[in-house]
């Protein structure tokens, strides 16, 4: 499988989400990465279900919803109703991760687990067979435009080994500081999905930048 590109809404123009969605529809982007922040799990706030529902009307892409919130299990049905296709929760935010994953899958969504930069991939050993996606944070969650943490390559390689050994079908997604400079090395290490926010939306031509990332 060739790698997937998931532009992140966080760096898009929030006053023009319809035209940003239409631009993505025309682009080679595979997924639309949607960052939900609660000001508790991370030191920033974004938006919730009503905004996702509004964008969904204008989008043809898979909605890859990244929850940076505490107690995500409270809102699983609501995010499904808003249009999430993939729902990713943070390992650090879930006391009963296995139950939360099962609840996401029971709603008909793909289930992802995100790891902060300090969290070792080994913590997923007992759940890797049950999940569809692992999101490795390559910056500390909360903001776009931060610089890429180099240790990410080691984490991707270790996770890839675990996935192969366990027979899991989980995809590896990288989120934070992704550019055309590190994309190839990430794919070579085992990454399947690259999220890119500021690199795409702050460029002169987001459509061309998505194409560049897709054709690495
Ligand atoms: C950060 C978010 C990312 C963010 C990435 O907490 O999870 O999805 O949009 O932005 P860039 O690509 O600018 O690092
Ligand atoms: Zn994200």
Coordinates of C-alpha atoms and ligand atoms in Angstrom, one line a residue:
X1 CA 0.0 0.0 0.0
X2 CA 1.3 3.4 -0.8
X3 CA 1.3 5.9 2.0
X4 CA -1.7 8.1 2.8
X5 CA -1.8 11.9 3.3
X6 CA -4.0 13.4 6.0
X7 CA -3.9 17.3 5.9
X8 CA -4.7 18.7 9.4
X9 CA -7.6 21.1 9.8
X10 CA -5.7 22.9 12.6
X11 CA -3.8 25.1 10.2
X12 CA -6.6 25.7 7.7
X13 CA -8.7 28.9 7.5
X14 CA -11.4 28.4 10.1
X15 CA -13.5 31.2 8.5
X16 CA -13.5 29.4 5.2
X17 CA -13.9 25.7 6.1
X18 CA -16.2 25.0 3.2
X19 CA -13.6 26.2 0.6
X20 CA -10.8 24.4 2.5
X21 CA -12.9 21.2 2.3
X22 CA -13.6 21.7 -1.4
X23 CA -9.9 22.2 -2.0
X24 CA -9.1 19.0 -0.2
X25 CA -11.8 17.2 -2.2
X26 CA -9.9 18.1 -5.4
X27 CA -6.5 17.2 -4.0
X28 CA -4.7 13.9 -3.6
X29 CA -5.3 13.9 0.1
X30 CA -6.6 10.6 1.4
X31 CA -8.1 11.7 4.8
X32 CA -9.1 14.9 6.5
X33 CA -7.3 15.0 9.9
X34 CA -9.5 16.8 12.5
X35 CA -8.0 17.9 15.8
X36 CA -10.4 18.2 18.7
X37 CA -8.8 19.8 21.9
X38 CA -10.5 20.4 25.2
X39 CA -8.1 22.7 27.0
X40 CA -7.6 20.1 29.7
X41 CA -5.7 17.2 28.1
X42 CA -3.8 19.7 26.0
X43 CA -3.2 23.4 26.6
X44 CA -5.4 24.6 23.7
X45 CA -9.0 24.5 22.6
X46 CA -10.4 23.9 19.1
X47 CA -14.0 22.8 18.4
X48 CA -16.4 19.9 18.8
X49 CA -19.2 18.0 17.1
X50 CA -21.2 20.9 15.5
X51 CA -18.2 22.1 13.5
X52 CA -17.3 18.6 12.3
X53 CA -20.9 18.1 11.2
X54 CA -20.9 21.3 9.3
X55 CA -17.7 20.4 7.4
X56 CA -18.8 16.9 6.7
X57 CA -21.5 18.3 4.4
X58 CA -18.8 19.7 2.1
X59 CA -16.3 16.9 2.2
X60 CA -15.8 13.7 0.3
X61 CA -12.8 12.6 2.3
X62 CA -12.4 10.1 5.2
X63 CA -12.8 11.9 8.5
X64 CA -9.8 11.1 10.7
X65 CA -10.8 12.5 14.1
X66 CA -8.0 12.9 16.6
X67 CA -9.4 13.5 20.1
X68 CA -7.0 15.4 22.5
X69 CA -9.6 15.3 25.3
X70 CA -10.0 13.7 28.7
X71 CA -12.8 11.1 29.0
X72 CA -13.2 10.6 25.3
X73 CA -15.5 7.6 26.0
X74 CA -18.3 10.0 26.9
X75 CA -18.6 11.3 23.3
X76 CA -18.1 8.3 21.1
X77 CA -21.7 8.2 19.8
X78 CA -21.6 12.0 19.2
X79 CA -18.5 11.9 17.1
X80 CA -20.0 9.1 15.0
X81 CA -23.1 11.2 14.5
X82 CA -21.0 14.2 13.5
X83 CA -19.3 12.2 10.8
X84 CA -16.1 10.6 12.2
X85 CA -14.9 7.6 10.2
X86 CA -11.8 7.0 12.3
X87 CA -11.8 7.9 16.0
X88 CA -8.5 8.2 17.7
X89 CA -8.2 8.5 21.5
X90 CA -5.0 9.2 23.5
X91 CA -3.5 6.3 25.5
X92 CA -2.7 8.8 28.2
X93 CA -6.4 9.8 28.5
X94 CA -8.0 6.4 28.8
X95 CA -8.1 4.3 32.0
X96 CA -10.1 1.6 30.3
X97 CA -8.6 1.7 26.9
X98 CA -9.8 -1.7 25.8
X99 CA -13.4 -0.9 26.6
X100 CA -13.1 2.5 24.8
X101 CA -11.7 0.8 21.7
X102 CA -14.5 -1.8 21.6
X103 CA -17.1 1.0 22.0
X104 CA -15.6 2.9 19.0
X105 CA -15.7 -0.2 16.9
X106 CA -19.2 -1.0 18.0
X107 CA -20.3 2.3 16.5
X108 CA -18.9 1.2 13.2
X109 CA -15.8 3.4 13.2
X110 CA -12.2 2.5 12.9
X111 CA -10.4 2.8 16.3
X112 CA -7.1 4.5 16.8
X113 CA -4.8 5.1 19.7
X114 CA -2.5 8.1 20.0
X115 CA 0.8 8.1 21.9
X116 CA 2.5 11.3 23.3
X117 CA 6.2 11.7 22.6
X118 CA 7.1 10.3 26.0
X119 CA 5.0 7.2 25.8
X120 CA 6.8 4.0 24.8
X121 CA 5.2 1.9 22.0
X122 CA 5.5 -1.2 24.2
X123 CA 2.4 -0.1 26.2
X124 CA 0.3 -1.1 23.2
X125 CA 1.5 -4.8 23.1
X126 CA -1.7 -6.2 24.7
X127 CA -4.0 -4.2 22.5
X128 CA -2.3 -3.9 19.2
X129 CA -4.4 -6.7 17.6
X130 CA -7.6 -4.9 18.5
X131 CA -6.8 -1.5 17.0
X132 CA -6.9 -0.2 13.4
X133 CA -4.5 2.7 13.8
X134 CA -1.7 3.9 16.0
X135 CA -1.0 7.7 15.9
X136 CA 2.5 8.6 17.0
X137 CA 2.8 12.2 18.1
X138 CA 6.0 13.6 16.7
X139 CA 5.4 16.9 18.6
X140 CA 3.7 17.5 21.9
X141 CA 0.0 17.7 21.1
X142 CA -1.7 21.1 21.3
X143 CA -0.4 23.2 18.5
X144 CA 0.5 23.2 14.8
X145 CA 3.8 24.4 13.5
X146 CA 6.1 22.8 16.0
X147 CA 9.4 21.1 15.1
X148 CA 9.6 17.4 14.5
X149 CA 11.0 15.2 17.3
X150 CA 13.8 13.0 15.8
X151 CA 13.2 10.1 18.2
X152 CA 10.0 9.4 16.3
X153 CA 11.9 7.3 13.7
X154 CA 13.0 4.8 16.5
X155 CA 9.4 4.6 17.7
X156 CA 8.0 3.9 14.2
X157 CA 10.6 1.1 13.7
X158 CA 9.8 -0.5 17.1
X159 CA 6.1 -0.2 16.5
X160 CA 6.3 -1.7 13.0
X161 CA 8.1 -4.8 14.4
X162 CA 5.4 -5.2 17.0
X163 CA 2.7 -5.0 14.4
X164 CA 4.4 -7.5 12.1
X165 CA 5.1 -9.9 15.0
X166 CA 1.5 -9.7 16.3
X167 CA -0.2 -10.1 12.9
X168 CA -2.1 -6.8 13.6
X169 CA -3.4 -4.8 10.7
X170 CA -2.9 -1.5 12.5
X171 CA -1.7 1.5 10.4
X172 CA 1.0 3.8 11.7
X173 CA 0.1 7.5 11.5
X174 CA 2.6 10.3 12.2
X175 CA 1.4 13.6 13.5
X176 CA 3.4 16.8 14.0
X177 CA 6.2 18.6 12.1
X178 CA 5.8 16.5 8.9
X179 CA 7.4 18.0 5.8
X180 CA 8.8 16.7 2.5
X181 CA 12.2 16.7 4.4
X182 CA 11.3 13.9 6.8
X183 CA 8.4 12.2 4.9
X184 CA 10.6 9.6 3.1
X185 CA 12.5 8.6 6.2
X186 CA 9.2 8.1 8.0
X187 CA 7.8 6.0 5.3
X188 CA 11.0 3.9 5.1
X189 CA 10.8 3.4 8.9
X190 CA 7.2 2.0 8.5
X191 CA 4.8 4.9 8.5
X192 CA 1.5 4.4 6.6
X193 CA -0.2 7.8 7.1
X194 CA 1.3 11.2 7.3
X195 CA -0.6 14.1 8.9
X196 CA 0.5 17.6 7.8
X197 CA -0.9 20.9 9.0
X198 CA 1.2 24.0 8.7
X199 CA 3.4 22.5 5.9
X200 CA 0.3 22.1 3.7
X201 CA -1.9 25.1 4.7
X202 CA 0.9 27.7 5.1
X203 CA 2.3 26.9 1.7
X204 CA 1.6 28.9 -1.5
X205 CA -0.3 26.0 -3.0
X206 CA -1.8 23.5 -0.6
X207 CA -2.9 21.3 -3.5
X208 CA 0.6 21.1 -4.9
X209 CA 2.1 20.5 -1.4
X210 CA -0.3 17.6 -0.8
X211 CA 0.8 16.2 -4.2
X212 CA 4.5 16.5 -3.3
X213 CA 3.8 14.6 0.0
X214 CA 1.8 12.0 -1.8
X215 CA 4.4 11.4 -4.5
X216 CA 7.4 11.0 -2.1
Ligands
LIG1 C1 -1.1 18.8 17.1 C2 -2.1 18.2 16.2 C3 -1.6 18.1 14.8 C4 -1.2 19.4 14.1 C5 0.0 19.1 13.3 O1 -1.5 18.6 18.4 O2 -2.5 16.9 16.6 O3 -2.5 17.3 14.0 O4 -2.2 19.9 13.3 O5 0.4 20.3 12.8 P1 1.8 20.5 12.0 O6 1.8 19.6 10.8 O7 1.8 21.9 11.7 O8 2.9 20.1 13.0
LIG2 ZN1 -3.6 15.6 15.2

